[in-house]
CSV table of C-alpha atoms in Angstrom, one decimal:
chain,number,residue,atom,x,y,z
A,1,MET,CA,-10.1,-56.0,-3.8
A,2,SER,CA,-7.8,-56.9,-6.6
A,3,SER,CA,-8.7,-59.7,-8.8
A,4,ALA,CA,-8.1,-63.3,-7.6
A,5,THR,CA,-5.1,-65.4,-8.4
A,6,TYR,CA,-5.5,-69.2,-8.8
A,7,GLU,CA,-2.7,-71.8,-8.8
A,8,LEU,CA,-2.8,-75.6,-9.4
A,9,HIS,CA,0.2,-77.7,-8.8
A,10,THR,CA,0.4,-81.5,-9.4
A,11,TYR,CA,3.3,-83.8,-8.6
A,12,SER,CA,3.9,-87.5,-9.4
A,13,GLY,CA,7.1,-89.3,-8.3
A,14,PHE,CA,9.2,-90.5,-5.4
A,15,GLU,CA,10.7,-87.3,-4.1
A,16,PRO,CA,8.2,-84.9,-2.4
A,17,SER,CA,10.5,-81.8,-2.6
A,18,GLN,CA,7.8,-79.9,-4.5
A,19,ALA,CA,5.4,-80.2,-1.6
A,20,PHE,CA,7.2,-77.7,0.7
A,21,ASP,CA,5.0,-74.7,-0.1
A,22,VAL,CA,1.6,-76.3,0.5
A,23,VAL,CA,0.4,-73.6,2.9
A,24,TYR,CA,1.3,-70.2,1.8
A,25,GLY,CA,3.5,-68.5,4.4
A,26,GLY,CA,4.1,-71.7,6.2
A,27,HIS,CA,6.7,-74.4,5.7
A,28,PHE,CA,6.3,-78.2,5.7
A,29,GLU,CA,8.6,-81.1,4.8
A,30,HIS,CA,7.0,-84.3,3.6
A,31,ARG,CA,8.1,-87.8,4.0
A,32,LEU,CA,6.6,-90.5,1.9
A,33,LEU,CA,5.6,-93.8,3.6
A,34,SER,CA,5.3,-95.9,0.5
A,35,PRO,CA,7.8,-97.1,-2.1
A,36,GLN,CA,5.3,-96.7,-4.8
A,37,ARG,CA,4.9,-93.7,-7.2
A,38,SER,CA,2.9,-91.0,-5.4
A,39,ASN,CA,0.6,-88.3,-6.7
A,40,MET,CA,-0.1,-84.9,-5.1
A,41,GLU,CA,-2.4,-82.1,-6.1
A,42,HIS,CA,-2.5,-78.7,-4.5
A,43,GLN,CA,-4.8,-75.7,-5.3
A,44,ARG,CA,-4.5,-72.2,-3.9
A,45,LEU,CA,-7.0,-69.3,-4.4
A,46,VAL,CA,-5.9,-65.9,-3.2
A,47,LEU,CA,-8.7,-63.3,-2.8
A,48,GLY,CA,-7.0,-60.2,-1.4
A,49,ASP,CA,-6.0,-60.9,2.2
A,50,ILE,CA,-7.9,-64.2,2.1
A,51,ARG,CA,-6.5,-67.5,1.0
A,52,ILE,CA,-8.1,-70.9,0.6
A,53,GLU,CA,-5.9,-73.9,-0.2
A,54,THR,CA,-6.4,-77.7,-0.5
A,55,GLY,CA,-4.0,-80.5,-0.8
A,56,CYS,CA,-4.8,-84.0,-1.9
A,57,TYR,CA,-2.4,-87.0,-1.4
A,58,ASP,CA,-3.0,-90.5,-2.8
A,59,PHE,CA,-0.3,-91.9,-0.6
A,60,PRO,CA,0.6,-92.4,3.1
A,61,VAL,CA,2.6,-89.3,4.2
A,62,VAL,CA,4.0,-87.5,7.2
A,63,ALA,CA,4.3,-83.7,6.9
A,64,GLN,CA,5.9,-81.7,9.6
A,65,GLY,CA,6.3,-77.9,9.9
A,66,ALA,CA,4.6,-74.7,10.9
A,67,MET,CA,1.6,-72.6,9.9
A,68,PRO,CA,1.9,-69.0,8.7
A,69,ARG,CA,2.8,-66.4,11.3
A,70,ASP,CA,0.7,-63.5,9.9
A,71,CYS,CA,-2.9,-64.8,9.8
A,72,THR,CA,-5.4,-67.0,11.5
A,73,CYS,CA,-5.7,-70.4,9.8
A,74,ILE,CA,-8.8,-72.7,10.0
A,75,GLY,CA,-8.5,-76.2,8.6
A,76,LEU,CA,-10.6,-79.3,8.1
A,77,LEU,CA,-10.2,-82.7,6.6
A,78,ALA,CA,-12.3,-83.0,3.4
A,79,GLU,CA,-11.4,-86.7,3.0
A,80,GLY,CA,-9.6,-89.3,5.0
A,81,ALA,CA,-10.5,-88.2,8.5
A,82,ASP,CA,-10.5,-91.8,9.7
A,83,VAL,CA,-6.9,-92.4,8.7
A,84,THR,CA,-5.4,-88.9,9.5
A,85,ARG,CA,-3.8,-87.5,12.7
A,86,CYS,CA,-2.5,-84.1,13.5
A,87,ASN,CA,-0.1,-83.7,16.5
A,88,ILE,CA,-1.0,-87.4,17.3
A,89,GLU,CA,-4.8,-86.6,17.6
A,90,PHE,CA,-7.2,-88.3,15.2
A,91,PHE,CA,-9.7,-86.1,13.4
A,92,ASP,CA,-13.5,-86.5,13.8
A,93,GLN,CA,-15.6,-86.1,10.7
A,94,ASP,CA,-17.2,-83.0,12.0
A,95,ASP,CA,-14.1,-81.3,13.5
A,96,ILE,CA,-12.6,-78.1,12.4
A,97,GLN,CA,-9.2,-76.8,13.6
A,98,VAL,CA,-8.1,-73.3,14.5
A,99,TYR,CA,-4.3,-72.8,14.4
A,100,SER,CA,-2.5,-70.0,16.2
A,101,ARG,CA,0.0,-68.0,14.3
A,102,GLY,CA,3.1,-70.1,13.5
A,103,ALA,CA,1.6,-73.2,15.1
A,104,GLU,CA,3.9,-76.2,14.8
A,105,LEU,CA,2.2,-79.4,13.7
A,106,MET,CA,2.7,-82.9,12.3
A,107,TYR,CA,0.2,-84.2,9.8
A,108,HIS,CA,0.2,-88.0,9.5
A,109,ALA,CA,-2.1,-89.7,6.9
A,110,ALA,CA,-2.0,-93.5,6.8
A,111,ALA,CA,-3.8,-93.5,3.4
A,112,ALA,CA,-5.3,-91.1,0.8
A,113,SER,CA,-6.5,-87.8,2.3
A,114,ARG,CA,-7.5,-84.2,1.4
A,115,TRP,CA,-7.3,-81.2,3.6
A,116,ILE,CA,-8.6,-77.6,3.2
A,117,ASN,CA,-7.1,-74.6,4.9
A,118,PHE,CA,-8.7,-71.2,5.1
A,119,THR,CA,-6.5,-68.2,6.0
A,120,ALA,CA,-7.6,-64.7,6.9
A,121,PRO,CA,-6.6,-61.8,9.1
A,122,GLU,CA,-8.1,-62.1,12.6
A,123,ALA,CA,-9.4,-58.5,12.5
A,124,LEU,CA,-11.4,-59.3,9.3
A,125,LEU,CA,-12.9,-62.5,10.9
A,126,GLN,CA,-13.8,-60.7,14.1
A,127,GLY,CA,-15.3,-57.8,12.3
A,128,ALA,CA,-17.5,-60.2,10.3
A,129,ALA,CA,-18.3,-62.0,13.6
A,130,MET,CA,-19.5,-58.8,15.3
A,131,GLU,CA,-21.8,-58.1,12.3
A,132,ARG,CA,-23.2,-61.6,11.9
A,133,LEU,CA,-23.1,-63.0,15.5
A,134,GLY,CA,-23.0,-59.8,17.6
A,135,ARG,CA,-19.9,-61.2,19.4
A,136,PRO,CA,-16.3,-62.0,18.7
A,137,LEU,CA,-15.1,-65.5,17.9
A,138,GLU,CA,-12.9,-67.5,20.3
A,139,LEU,CA,-9.7,-67.4,18.3
A,140,SER,CA,-7.2,-66.9,21.0
A,141,VAL,CA,-5.7,-70.4,20.9
A,142,ARG,CA,-2.2,-71.8,21.3
A,143,GLY,CA,-1.1,-74.4,18.9
A,144,MET,CA,-4.1,-76.3,17.4
A,145,VAL,CA,-7.5,-76.5,18.9
A,146,SER,CA,-10.4,-78.6,17.4
A,147,PHE,CA,-14.0,-77.5,17.5
A,148,ARG,CA,-17.0,-79.7,16.7
A,149,LEU,CA,-19.2,-78.4,13.9
A,150,LEU,CA,-22.9,-78.7,13.6
A,151,ARG,CA,-23.9,-81.6,11.4
A,152,GLY,CA,-23.8,-80.7,7.8
A,153,GLN,CA,-21.5,-77.7,8.2
A,154,ARG,CA,-18.3,-79.5,7.3
A,155,ALA,CA,-19.8,-80.7,4.0
A,156,TYR,CA,-21.0,-77.2,3.3
A,157,LEU,CA,-17.6,-75.6,3.9
A,158,ARG,CA,-16.0,-78.3,1.8
A,159,GLN,CA,-18.4,-77.8,-1.1
A,160,LEU,CA,-18.0,-74.0,-0.9
A,161,ALA,CA,-14.2,-74.4,-1.3
A,162,TYR,CA,-14.6,-76.8,-4.2
A,163,ASP,CA,-17.0,-74.4,-5.9
A,164,ALA,CA,-14.6,-71.5,-5.5
A,165,PHE,CA,-11.7,-73.5,-7.0
A,166,ALA,CA,-13.9,-74.7,-9.8
A,167,LEU,CA,-15.0,-71.2,-10.6
A,168,ALA,CA,-11.5,-69.8,-10.6
A,169,ARG,CA,-10.2,-72.8,-12.7
A,170,SER,CA,-12.9,-72.3,-15.3
A,171,LEU,CA,-11.8,-68.7,-15.8
A,172,GLN,CA,-8.2,-69.6,-16.5
A,173,PRO,CA,-5.9,-68.3,-18.0
A,174,GLY,CA,-7.6,-65.1,-16.7
A,175,ASN,CA,-8.7,-64.5,-13.2
A,176,LEU,CA,-11.9,-63.6,-11.3
A,177,ALA,CA,-12.9,-60.0,-11.8
A,178,PRO,CA,-12.6,-57.8,-8.7
A,179,ALA,CA,-16.4,-57.7,-8.0
A,180,LEU,CA,-16.7,-61.5,-8.3
A,181,ALA,CA,-13.6,-62.1,-6.2
A,182,ALA,CA,-15.0,-59.9,-3.5
A,183,GLU,CA,-18.3,-61.8,-3.5
A,184,VAL,CA,-16.5,-65.2,-3.3
A,185,ALA,CA,-14.4,-63.9,-0.4
A,186,ARG,CA,-17.5,-62.5,1.4
A,187,ALA,CA,-19.2,-65.9,1.1
A,188,LEU,CA,-16.2,-67.8,2.5
A,189,VAL,CA,-15.7,-65.4,5.4
A,190,ALA,CA,-19.4,-65.6,6.3
A,191,ALA,CA,-19.5,-69.4,6.1
A,192,TYR,CA,-16.5,-69.8,8.3
A,193,VAL,CA,-17.6,-67.2,10.8
A,194,ASP,CA,-21.1,-68.8,11.1
A,195,ALA,CA,-19.6,-72.3,11.4
A,196,LEU,CA,-17.2,-71.3,14.2
A,197,GLY,CA,-19.9,-69.2,15.9
A,198,SER,CA,-22.0,-72.4,16.4
A,199,ALA,CA,-19.1,-74.9,17.0
A,200,GLN,CA,-18.2,-76.4,20.3
A,201,LEU,CA,-15.0,-77.5,21.9
């Protein structure tokens, strides 16, 4: 694995044009629902074929678009589940979402929110599932499908993402060495496979 790349983008203002590339390979247009100055933060960590991204909005927003067409995406709400809907469905605190390739969606947050999106090739996830679970994951979905995680798993996945971002950020302006990047990627894949392996519709 090549060394990781980490990006941090922040935005403050009234025109959300800089928020189009929030999910790599996808495309979203944002519409602000408040006349006040708004702040957005977006982080992306690329570890070879694996990406983990997070977006934080301190304002009400509607984002409409489509997910990447080349990989499986797994998302969760880190903050603001009680004020956030996706395709008109409210999130539960312990839900995790699996998105099919190119899935179209509308994200509607009535107040501050933070999301985390994990992207990986399905073959990589299924290979890890066979090793760890002895069976493949149920990833053949259309659009967006929510699964209920076991208690505590959402918090664990959230903290794992925060730790990965913090580690990459601390090493700026350099990047994670290949061996360390591979270990972070392995931990992320294992955590998501284990979480989905025990999740329920």
